[in-house]
Amino acid sequence: MINEDWGTVRENLRKQVGQSAYAAWIEPLEFDGVSGSVACFHVPTAFVGTYVNQHYGDQIVRECSAMNKAIERVAFAVPASREVAPKRAHRPEPQRQTQSVDEMMERGGAQLDPKHVFSNFVVGKPNELAHAAARRVAEGGEVTFNPLFLYGGVGLGKTHLMHAIAWELRERQPDLKVLYVSAEQFMYRFVQSLREGKTMDFKLLFRNADVLMVDDVQFFAGKDSTQEEFFHTFNALVGQNKQIIISADRAPGEIKDLENRIASRLQSGLVVDLHPTDFELRLGILQSKVEVYRKSYPGLVIKDGVLDFLAQRISTNVRVLEGALTRLFAFASLVGKEITMELTQDCLSDVLRASDRKITVEEIQRTVAEHYNIRMSDMIGPKRVRTLARPRQIAMFLSKRLTTRSLPEIGRRFGGRDHTTVMHGVKRIESLMAQDSQMADDIEILRRSLEA
Ligand code: ADP
Ligand code: MG
């Protein structure tokens, strides 16, 4: 693909996404060339890159690969010259040599979100371990666990915790070179350094970090040369006793197409997971956001029950929860109203509907059948051998947990079984999970992939 092709691709995208989305998100992209199977783009800010990737990534890939079949992925990066290096006025002028690496270091990392600090992080049962580990690392004392590996589903606070560690370390030890990048940026920079013949700069940048954080490393799956480079970087830093902090959406061993030696290195420190939020945590997060909001809008009135209702109904992830609340605030301030239950239901009807239709019994059956490699017909059929009955019970258990279906309704969807059979299945799995951690892990993985 060349620049003119990008012109054509842009036009096609304009038709698909509409003029205003086009102007906001596609137009600012600057095509930067193709490297292997990756089409690279410059973006004005890291946020634009993330947003575009999440919302239009697939479409852009599709259109680009129509021009050039080799293209399978897109990557976005803020060109170094455009990033603003934070000032460090309080520091004495460093040596010339270190300065250049230093400057790179400052530019090399992604921007940290100022809202992602520890004081804004609400701690509850599901995230207390991850929070404690992050706190410990942020104290910056002796490196006790290396790497710290944080994992958990989308929107559970991994990035928030990593930024919080970075902020805290910068505050406590301004001279420490703290480098935070997404795995995608790591790859992008690596590919770019290869293309420009500047791999030394790349190595210098990453291997001079005192603390390296790489977010969302599941992105490395299947990207062999990037994995290789990451592995070397990792070893070089660990060898110097430099702290490494990694996040992913699943446990190291669960990341497909990640080399074994890398997975096992990633497991060699402390692995902690962020569990899905529970009602109390969601309510706590909502309350803390309301408190923050009240500081600017003291007149804000929220009727009883509204926050409970949201915490109950929006259980997908914290990002969705936050988005809902922001919309509610905006709406209420526009029409100058207090936030009642009715306003909430009106204003958030789409979000509420989306979290309603979330997971179906059939989806659960399919996912579980696939996981255990059995046929759908056996999943709902009459055979009772253990190899079929166990997955079936797991699917029943998950149906009870993840949908609002009643036991009789679930039974009907399992080939017309009685509700007592379903109840028995659910109980059986509950007790097995308590005894058998492998089983519990397995089910946890299934649940995650269903909720993803
Ligand atoms: P992840 O990286 O795990 O996908 P993020 O760290 O981006 O998730 O979190 C998504 C959003 O939810 C962010 O705005 C973050 O500030 C917020 N969030 C997540 N967990 C918490 C928490 N425990 N307390 C406060 N805000 C949270
Ligand atoms: Mg994240």
Short mmCIF file of C-alpha atoms and ligand atoms in Angstrom, two decimals:
data_model
loop_
_atom_site.label_atom_id
_atom_site.label_comp_id
_atom_site.label_asym_id
_atom_site.label_seq_id
_atom_site.Cartn_x
_atom_site.Cartn_y
_atom_site.Cartn_z
CA MET A 1 0.00 0.00 0.00
CA ILE A 2 1.23 3.47 -0.83
CA ASN A 3 0.08 6.97 0.01
CA GLU A 4 -2.42 7.17 -2.85
CA ASP A 5 -3.97 3.90 -1.75
CA TRP A 6 -4.45 5.39 1.65
CA GLY A 7 -6.34 8.20 -0.08
CA THR A 8 -8.70 5.61 -1.57
CA VAL A 9 -8.99 3.73 1.70
CA ARG A 10 -9.85 6.96 3.48
CA GLU A 11 -12.59 7.70 1.00
CA ASN A 12 -14.08 4.25 1.51
CA LEU A 13 -13.91 4.69 5.25
CA ARG A 14 -15.61 8.07 4.99
CA LYS A 15 -18.56 6.40 3.33
CA GLN A 16 -18.72 3.75 6.01
CA VAL A 17 -18.32 5.79 9.15
CA GLY A 18 -19.99 9.05 8.08
CA GLN A 19 -18.55 12.52 7.75
CA SER A 20 -18.36 13.55 11.37
CA ALA A 21 -16.67 10.37 12.62
CA TYR A 22 -14.43 10.59 9.62
CA ALA A 23 -13.37 14.13 10.39
CA ALA A 24 -12.82 13.32 14.04
CA TRP A 25 -10.94 10.04 13.76
CA ILE A 26 -9.88 9.04 10.28
CA GLU A 27 -8.71 12.33 8.87
CA PRO A 28 -6.11 12.87 11.62
CA LEU A 29 -4.40 9.58 10.74
CA GLU A 30 -1.20 9.92 8.85
CA PHE A 31 -0.19 6.89 6.85
CA ASP A 32 3.38 5.95 7.72
CA GLY A 33 4.03 2.90 5.58
CA VAL A 34 3.67 -0.84 5.76
CA SER A 35 5.97 -3.10 7.65
CA GLY A 36 5.40 -6.77 6.98
CA SER A 37 1.75 -7.34 7.72
CA VAL A 38 1.33 -4.14 9.69
CA ALA A 39 0.07 -0.85 8.32
CA CYS A 40 1.51 1.90 10.48
CA PHE A 41 -0.10 5.26 11.16
CA HIS A 42 0.89 8.38 12.98
CA VAL A 43 -1.69 9.84 15.31
CA PRO A 44 -1.72 13.21 17.05
CA THR A 45 -2.22 11.72 20.52
CA ALA A 46 -2.07 8.31 22.10
CA PHE A 47 -5.75 8.62 22.89
CA VAL A 48 -6.66 8.99 19.24
CA GLY A 49 -4.65 5.88 18.48
CA THR A 50 -6.36 3.82 21.13
CA TYR A 51 -9.77 5.09 20.23
CA VAL A 52 -9.38 4.55 16.52
CA ASN A 53 -7.97 1.11 17.09
CA GLN A 54 -10.88 0.09 19.27
CA HIS A 55 -13.61 1.60 17.16
CA TYR A 56 -12.36 1.48 13.61
CA GLY A 57 -9.38 -0.88 13.73
CA ASP A 58 -11.15 -3.78 12.02
CA GLN A 59 -12.62 -1.60 9.32
CA ILE A 60 -9.27 0.00 8.57
CA VAL A 61 -7.60 -3.39 8.35
CA ARG A 62 -10.30 -4.64 6.01
CA GLU A 63 -9.98 -1.67 3.69
CA CYS A 64 -6.20 -1.68 3.75
CA SER A 65 -6.00 -5.37 2.99
CA ALA A 66 -8.24 -4.80 -0.01
CA MET A 67 -5.37 -2.67 -1.33
CA ASN A 68 -2.60 -4.88 -0.09
CA LYS A 69 -3.35 -8.46 0.83
CA ALA A 70 -0.32 -8.67 3.10
CA ILE A 71 -1.87 -6.27 5.62
CA GLU A 72 -3.39 -7.99 8.62
CA ARG A 73 -2.95 -5.47 11.35
CA VAL A 74 -2.72 -1.79 12.02
CA ALA A 75 -0.55 0.04 14.52
CA PHE A 76 -0.73 3.62 15.70
CA ALA A 77 1.94 5.74 17.26
CA VAL A 78 2.53 9.32 18.17
CA PRO A 79 5.56 10.49 16.23
CA ALA A 80 8.33 11.28 18.69
CA SER A 81 8.66 14.90 17.67
CA ARG A 82 5.07 15.63 18.53
CA GLU A 83 5.04 14.25 22.04
CA VAL A 84 5.60 16.76 24.76
CA ALA A 85 8.34 15.81 27.15
CA PRO A 86 7.41 16.66 30.72
CA LYS A 87 9.65 19.28 32.27
CA ARG A 88 12.07 18.30 34.97
CA ALA A 89 13.20 21.72 36.05
CA HIS A 90 14.28 20.58 39.49
CA ARG A 91 16.98 18.33 38.12
CA PRO A 92 20.55 19.36 37.51
CA GLU A 93 21.61 19.33 33.91
CA PRO A 94 22.69 15.77 33.17
CA GLN A 95 25.63 14.68 31.07
CA ARG A 96 25.23 14.96 27.33
CA GLN A 97 25.24 11.21 26.74
CA THR A 98 22.66 10.41 29.37
CA GLN A 99 20.59 13.33 28.36
CA SER A 100 19.88 12.00 24.93
CA VAL A 101 18.79 8.62 26.29
CA ASP A 102 16.91 10.46 28.98
CA GLU A 103 15.03 12.54 26.51
CA MET A 104 14.15 9.47 24.57
CA MET A 105 12.96 7.88 27.73
CA GLU A 106 10.61 10.73 28.39
CA ARG A 107 9.33 10.72 24.87
CA GLY A 108 9.47 6.99 24.55
CA GLY A 109 6.78 6.25 27.07
CA ALA A 110 3.12 6.75 26.51
CA GLN A 111 1.24 9.54 28.20
CA LEU A 112 -0.05 8.76 31.64
CA ASP A 113 -3.62 9.61 32.47
CA PRO A 114 -3.62 12.08 35.38
CA LYS A 115 -6.83 10.57 36.68
CA HIS A 116 -5.26 7.15 36.99
CA VAL A 117 -3.72 7.59 40.42
CA PHE A 118 -4.01 5.47 43.54
CA SER A 119 -6.25 7.96 45.29
CA ASN A 120 -8.85 7.47 42.56
CA PHE A 121 -8.71 3.71 42.69
CA VAL A 122 -11.47 2.10 44.71
CA VAL A 123 -10.37 -1.06 46.46
CA GLY A 124 -12.70 -3.98 47.00
CA LYS A 125 -12.47 -7.73 47.40
CA PRO A 126 -12.02 -8.41 43.68
CA ASN A 127 -8.99 -6.16 43.28
CA GLU A 128 -7.42 -5.94 46.72
CA LEU A 129 -4.50 -8.23 45.98
CA ALA A 130 -3.63 -6.54 42.72
CA HIS A 131 -3.90 -3.19 44.44
CA ALA A 132 -1.65 -4.26 47.30
CA ALA A 133 0.96 -5.61 44.92
CA ALA A 134 0.85 -2.42 42.85
CA ARG A 135 1.25 -0.35 45.99
CA ARG A 136 4.25 -2.34 47.05
CA VAL A 137 5.96 -1.91 43.70
CA ALA A 138 5.13 1.78 43.73
CA GLU A 139 7.04 2.18 46.98
CA GLY A 140 10.07 1.55 44.85
CA GLY A 141 12.12 -0.19 47.52
CA GLU A 142 14.01 -3.37 46.93
CA VAL A 143 12.71 -5.33 43.97
CA THR A 144 10.97 -8.27 45.58
CA PHE A 145 8.89 -9.70 42.81
CA ASN A 146 9.92 -9.41 39.25
CA PRO A 147 7.99 -9.16 37.09
CA LEU A 148 4.72 -8.12 38.61
CA PHE A 149 2.16 -9.59 36.27
CA LEU A 150 -1.35 -8.15 36.51
CA TYR A 151 -4.11 -9.76 34.58
CA GLY A 152 -7.87 -9.55 34.29
CA GLY A 153 -10.73 -8.83 31.92
CA VAL A 154 -11.36 -5.62 30.07
CA GLY A 155 -12.01 -2.51 32.11
CA LEU A 156 -11.10 -3.93 35.51
CA GLY A 157 -8.37 -1.41 36.23
CA LYS A 158 -5.09 -2.88 34.95
CA THR A 159 -4.06 0.25 33.09
CA HIS A 160 -5.26 2.41 35.96
CA LEU A 161 -3.01 0.55 38.39
CA MET A 162 0.00 0.69 36.10
CA HIS A 163 -0.35 4.43 35.60
CA ALA A 164 -0.79 4.81 39.34
CA ILE A 165 2.49 2.99 39.94
CA ALA A 166 4.23 5.22 37.41
CA TRP A 167 2.86 8.42 38.95
CA GLU A 168 3.80 7.35 42.41
CA LEU A 169 7.32 6.34 41.42
CA ARG A 170 7.86 9.60 39.56
CA GLU A 171 6.74 11.46 42.62
CA ARG A 172 8.92 9.55 45.05
CA GLN A 173 11.97 9.13 42.86
CA PRO A 174 11.98 11.76 40.11
CA ASP A 175 15.29 10.47 38.78
CA LEU A 176 14.07 6.99 38.15
CA LYS A 177 13.54 6.20 34.50
CA VAL A 178 10.02 4.88 34.42
CA LEU A 179 8.90 3.73 31.02
CA TYR A 180 5.28 2.83 30.36
CA VAL A 181 4.19 1.54 26.96
CA SER A 182 1.41 -0.57 25.57
CA ALA A 183 2.55 -3.81 23.97
CA GLU A 184 1.35 -2.33 20.72
CA GLN A 185 3.62 0.67 21.07
CA PHE A 186 6.48 -1.60 21.96
CA MET A 187 5.92 -3.50 18.74
CA TYR A 188 5.40 -0.36 16.74
CA ARG A 189 8.65 1.16 17.91
CA PHE A 190 10.48 -2.07 17.35
CA VAL A 191 9.18 -2.42 13.80
CA GLN A 192 9.96 1.20 13.14
CA SER A 193 13.50 0.83 14.43
CA LEU A 194 14.02 -2.14 12.14
CA ARG A 195 12.72 -0.23 9.20
CA GLU A 196 14.86 2.78 9.89
CA GLY A 197 17.91 0.73 10.80
CA LYS A 198 17.88 2.17 14.31
CA THR A 199 17.60 -0.94 16.42
CA MET A 200 20.41 0.27 18.65
CA ASP A 201 18.34 3.27 19.66
CA PHE A 202 15.48 0.99 20.40
CA LYS A 203 17.58 -1.26 22.60
CA LEU A 204 19.15 1.72 24.31
CA LEU A 205 15.76 3.16 25.07
CA PHE A 206 14.21 0.05 26.55
CA ARG A 207 17.24 -1.42 28.22
CA ASN A 208 17.99 1.80 30.06
CA ALA A 209 14.71 1.89 31.87
CA ASP A 210 14.79 1.51 35.63
CA VAL A 211 11.18 0.46 35.62
CA LEU A 212 9.56 -0.92 32.50
CA MET A 213 5.82 -1.35 32.20
CA VAL A 214 4.26 -3.07 29.24
CA ASP A 215 0.49 -3.04 29.08
CA ASP A 216 -1.68 -5.66 27.35
CA VAL A 217 1.02 -8.15 26.35
CA GLN A 218 -1.59 -10.56 24.96
CA PHE A 219 -1.08 -8.35 21.93
CA PHE A 220 2.28 -10.09 21.41
CA ALA A 221 0.54 -13.36 20.63
CA GLY A 222 1.80 -14.70 17.34
CA LYS A 223 4.14 -11.76 16.74
CA ASP A 224 7.32 -13.73 16.88
CA SER A 225 10.08 -11.25 16.26
CA THR A 226 8.52 -8.74 18.63
CA GLN A 227 8.25 -11.47 21.26
CA GLU A 228 11.87 -12.29 20.75
CA GLU A 229 12.93 -8.69 21.22
CA PHE A 230 10.70 -8.34 24.24
CA PHE A 231 12.26 -11.46 25.72
CA HIS A 232 15.75 -10.01 25.38
CA THR A 233 14.68 -6.68 26.80
CA PHE A 234 13.03 -8.49 29.67
CA ASN A 235 16.08 -10.58 30.46
CA ALA A 236 18.43 -7.65 30.20
CA LEU A 237 16.40 -5.64 32.69
CA VAL A 238 15.75 -8.47 35.12
CA GLY A 239 19.46 -9.24 35.00
CA GLN A 240 20.11 -5.71 36.27
CA ASN A 241 17.44 -6.11 38.91
CA LYS A 242 15.20 -3.51 37.28
CA GLN A 243 11.51 -3.72 38.02
CA ILE A 244 9.20 -4.93 35.29
CA ILE A 245 5.44 -4.68 35.39
CA ILE A 246 3.30 -6.42 32.84
CA SER A 247 -0.41 -6.62 32.21
CA ALA A 248 -2.54 -8.87 30.07
CA ASP A 249 -6.15 -9.84 29.74
CA ARG A 250 -5.38 -13.39 30.85
CA ALA A 251 -2.82 -15.43 32.74
CA PRO A 252 0.61 -15.88 31.11
CA GLY A 253 -0.01 -19.55 30.39
CA GLU A 254 -3.32 -18.78 28.75
CA ILE A 255 -1.97 -16.49 26.10
CA LYS A 256 -2.06 -18.48 22.89
CA ASP A 257 0.89 -18.26 20.56
CA LEU A 258 3.15 -16.88 23.19
CA GLU A 259 6.41 -18.77 23.34
CA ASN A 260 6.67 -21.07 26.33
CA ARG A 261 9.92 -19.65 27.55
CA ILE A 262 8.36 -16.21 27.58
CA ALA A 263 5.24 -17.38 29.34
CA SER A 264 7.33 -19.05 31.98
CA ARG A 265 9.51 -15.96 32.44
CA LEU A 266 6.38 -13.90 32.88
CA GLN A 267 5.23 -16.26 35.59
CA SER A 268 8.46 -16.16 37.46
CA GLY A 269 7.58 -13.16 39.60
CA LEU A 270 4.25 -12.40 41.16
CA VAL A 271 1.12 -13.09 39.16
CA VAL A 272 -2.05 -11.48 40.47
CA ASP A 273 -5.42 -11.19 38.87
CA LEU A 274 -8.15 -8.62 39.04
CA HIS A 275 -11.41 -10.44 39.51
CA PRO A 276 -14.62 -9.28 37.91
CA THR A 277 -16.19 -6.52 39.95
CA ASP A 278 -18.85 -7.37 42.48
CA PHE A 279 -21.81 -5.24 43.41
CA GLU A 280 -20.09 -3.56 46.37
CA LEU A 281 -17.07 -2.55 44.34
CA ARG A 282 -19.20 -1.16 41.54
CA LEU A 283 -21.25 0.81 44.02
CA GLY A 284 -18.06 2.08 45.66
CA ILE A 285 -16.69 3.21 42.32
CA LEU A 286 -19.92 5.00 41.46
CA GLN A 287 -19.98 6.74 44.82
CA SER A 288 -16.42 7.90 44.48
CA LYS A 289 -17.10 9.29 41.00
CA VAL A 290 -20.15 11.11 42.28
CA GLU A 291 -18.08 12.62 45.06
CA VAL A 292 -15.52 13.90 42.58
CA TYR A 293 -18.26 15.29 40.39
CA ARG A 294 -19.94 17.01 43.33
CA LYS A 295 -16.83 19.07 43.91
CA SER A 296 -17.52 20.90 40.65
CA TYR A 297 -21.31 20.71 40.76
CA PRO A 298 -22.39 20.90 44.38
CA GLY A 299 -26.04 21.13 43.34
CA LEU A 300 -26.10 17.62 41.98
CA VAL A 301 -29.01 15.59 43.28
CA ILE A 302 -29.17 11.86 42.81
CA LYS A 303 -32.26 10.10 44.01
CA ASP A 304 -32.02 7.11 46.29
CA GLY A 305 -31.65 3.85 44.53
CA VAL A 306 -30.15 5.18 41.31
CA LEU A 307 -26.57 4.18 42.09
CA ASP A 308 -27.67 0.80 43.42
CA PHE A 309 -29.65 0.28 40.27
CA LEU A 310 -26.67 1.06 38.06
CA ALA A 311 -24.29 -1.09 40.09
CA GLN A 312 -26.78 -3.91 39.83
CA ARG A 313 -27.57 -3.60 36.17
CA ILE A 314 -24.26 -2.67 34.59
CA SER A 315 -21.97 -5.48 35.52
CA THR A 316 -19.85 -5.73 32.40
CA ASN A 317 -16.92 -3.52 33.21
CA VAL A 318 -15.96 -0.37 35.01
CA ARG A 319 -15.43 1.58 31.82
CA VAL A 320 -19.06 1.06 30.82
CA LEU A 321 -20.15 1.97 34.31
CA GLU A 322 -18.16 5.20 34.20
CA GLY A 323 -19.45 6.03 30.76
CA ALA A 324 -23.01 5.59 31.95
CA LEU A 325 -22.47 7.89 34.88
CA THR A 326 -20.80 10.54 32.75
CA ARG A 327 -23.69 10.49 30.35
CA LEU A 328 -26.12 10.79 33.21
CA PHE A 329 -24.30 13.81 34.64
CA ALA A 330 -24.16 15.47 31.26
CA PHE A 331 -27.81 14.85 30.63
CA ALA A 332 -28.91 16.07 34.03
CA SER A 333 -26.84 19.22 33.77
CA LEU A 334 -28.18 19.97 30.30
CA VAL A 335 -31.79 19.76 31.28
CA GLY A 336 -31.11 21.04 34.78
CA LYS A 337 -32.77 18.15 36.50
CA GLU A 338 -32.07 15.95 39.42
CA ILE A 339 -31.13 12.40 38.57
CA THR A 340 -34.15 10.24 39.16
CA MET A 341 -34.70 6.62 38.39
CA GLU A 342 -36.86 7.62 35.46
CA LEU A 343 -34.25 9.93 33.99
CA THR A 344 -31.69 7.18 34.43
CA GLN A 345 -33.76 4.64 32.58
CA ASP A 346 -34.52 7.12 29.82
CA CYS A 347 -31.04 8.37 29.37
CA LEU A 348 -29.34 5.00 29.57
CA SER A 349 -31.86 2.81 27.84
CA ASP A 350 -29.35 1.61 25.25
CA VAL A 351 -26.66 0.78 27.80
CA LEU A 352 -29.18 -1.02 29.95
CA ARG A 353 -30.53 -2.95 27.03
CA ALA A 354 -27.02 -3.92 25.94
CA SER A 355 -26.18 -5.26 29.36
CA ASP A 356 -29.52 -7.07 29.37
CA ARG A 357 -29.10 -9.16 26.30
CA LYS A 358 -25.53 -9.95 27.24
CA ILE A 359 -25.13 -13.70 27.26
CA THR A 360 -27.52 -16.39 26.11
CA VAL A 361 -27.76 -19.98 27.24
CA GLU A 362 -27.00 -21.04 23.71
CA GLU A 363 -23.80 -19.03 23.59
CA ILE A 364 -22.76 -20.65 26.82
CA GLN A 365 -23.51 -24.11 25.49
CA ARG A 366 -21.51 -23.44 22.34
CA THR A 367 -18.55 -22.01 24.15
CA VAL A 368 -18.42 -24.83 26.67
CA ALA A 369 -18.92 -27.49 23.99
CA GLU A 370 -16.08 -26.01 22.00
CA HIS A 371 -13.85 -25.81 25.03
CA TYR A 372 -14.35 -29.49 25.90
CA ASN A 373 -14.45 -30.52 22.31
CA ILE A 374 -17.89 -32.11 22.36
CA ARG A 375 -20.75 -31.70 19.92
CA MET A 376 -23.64 -29.33 20.52
CA SER A 377 -26.02 -32.26 20.00
CA ASP A 378 -24.31 -34.05 22.88
CA MET A 379 -24.43 -30.96 25.01
CA ILE A 380 -28.22 -30.97 24.94
CA GLY A 381 -28.72 -34.66 24.18
CA PRO A 382 -29.60 -37.47 26.58
CA LYS A 383 -26.24 -39.27 26.97
CA ARG A 384 -24.98 -39.34 30.52
CA VAL A 385 -21.36 -40.40 30.29
CA ARG A 386 -19.12 -38.26 32.41
CA THR A 387 -17.24 -36.77 29.43
CA LEU A 388 -20.50 -35.25 28.27
CA ALA A 389 -22.31 -34.80 31.56
CA ARG A 390 -19.58 -32.71 33.15
CA PRO A 391 -19.39 -30.06 30.40
CA ARG A 392 -23.17 -30.03 30.38
CA GLN A 393 -23.25 -29.31 34.10
CA ILE A 394 -20.67 -26.59 33.64
CA ALA A 395 -22.83 -25.02 30.97
CA MET A 396 -25.82 -25.21 33.31
CA PHE A 397 -23.83 -23.64 36.08
CA LEU A 398 -22.68 -20.81 33.85
CA SER A 399 -26.20 -20.31 32.53
CA LYS A 400 -27.44 -19.86 36.06
CA ARG A 401 -24.64 -17.45 36.89
CA LEU A 402 -24.47 -15.41 33.74
CA THR A 403 -28.05 -15.17 32.54
CA THR A 404 -31.27 -14.22 34.23
CA ARG A 405 -32.98 -17.43 33.15
CA SER A 406 -34.75 -19.47 35.79
CA LEU A 407 -33.88 -23.11 36.46
CA PRO A 408 -36.90 -24.43 34.51
CA GLU A 409 -36.04 -22.14 31.58
CA ILE A 410 -32.48 -23.38 31.60
CA GLY A 411 -33.70 -26.98 31.79
CA ARG A 412 -35.85 -26.45 28.72
CA ARG A 413 -32.84 -25.24 26.78
CA PHE A 414 -30.94 -28.34 27.74
CA GLY A 415 -33.16 -30.68 25.78
CA GLY A 416 -36.14 -30.31 28.09
CA ARG A 417 -34.50 -31.35 31.34
CA ASP A 418 -36.19 -30.90 34.67
CA HIS A 419 -35.28 -27.92 36.85
CA THR A 420 -34.07 -30.26 39.60
CA THR A 421 -31.52 -31.70 37.17
CA VAL A 422 -30.25 -28.22 36.51
CA MET A 423 -30.09 -27.45 40.20
CA HIS A 424 -28.19 -30.67 40.83
CA GLY A 425 -25.74 -29.75 38.05
CA VAL A 426 -25.18 -26.29 39.44
CA LYS A 427 -24.56 -27.64 42.96
CA ARG A 428 -22.23 -30.31 41.68
CA ILE A 429 -20.06 -27.78 39.87
CA GLU A 430 -20.03 -25.48 42.87
CA SER A 431 -18.69 -28.23 45.08
CA LEU A 432 -16.20 -29.39 42.47
CA MET A 433 -14.88 -25.87 42.07
CA ALA A 434 -14.27 -25.67 45.79
CA GLN A 435 -12.17 -28.86 45.74
CA ASP A 436 -10.52 -28.69 42.38
CA SER A 437 -8.63 -25.54 41.51
CA GLN A 438 -8.02 -26.72 37.96
CA MET A 439 -11.76 -26.96 37.48
CA ALA A 440 -12.27 -23.56 39.05
CA ASP A 441 -9.65 -22.05 36.73
CA ASP A 442 -11.21 -23.68 33.73
CA ILE A 443 -14.60 -22.27 34.53
CA GLU A 444 -13.12 -18.89 35.23
CA ILE A 445 -11.58 -18.89 31.75
CA LEU A 446 -14.88 -19.85 30.20
CA ARG A 447 -16.65 -17.14 32.10
CA ARG A 448 -14.14 -14.57 31.00
CA SER A 449 -14.33 -15.52 27.38
CA LEU A 450 -18.13 -15.38 27.52
CA GLU A 451 -18.12 -11.99 29.15
CA ALA A 452 -15.47 -10.57 26.88
P1 ADP B 1 -8.16 -2.28 31.90
O1 ADP B 1 -6.82 -1.68 31.60
O2 ADP B 1 -8.09 -3.39 32.90
O3 ADP B 1 -8.94 -2.65 30.69
P2 ADP B 1 -8.69 0.37 32.92
O4 ADP B 1 -7.58 0.50 33.90
O5 ADP B 1 -8.53 1.10 31.63
O6 ADP B 1 -9.01 -1.16 32.63
O7 ADP B 1 -10.05 0.79 33.63
C1 ADP B 1 -11.20 1.20 32.90
C2 ADP B 1 -11.79 2.43 33.56
O8 ADP B 1 -12.36 2.06 34.79
C3 ADP B 1 -10.75 3.50 33.84
O9 ADP B 1 -11.31 4.76 33.61
C4 ADP B 1 -10.45 3.30 35.31
O10 ADP B 1 -10.08 4.52 35.92
C5 ADP B 1 -11.75 2.78 35.86
N1 ADP B 1 -11.57 1.86 36.98
C6 ADP B 1 -11.32 0.53 36.91
N2 ADP B 1 -11.22 -0.01 38.13
C7 ADP B 1 -11.40 1.01 39.00
C8 ADP B 1 -11.39 1.10 40.44
N3 ADP B 1 -11.20 0.04 41.20
N4 ADP B 1 -11.62 2.32 40.98
C9 ADP B 1 -11.83 3.40 40.21
N5 ADP B 1 -11.84 3.39 38.87
C10 ADP B 1 -11.63 2.20 38.26
MG MG B 2 -5.91 -1.41 29.78
#
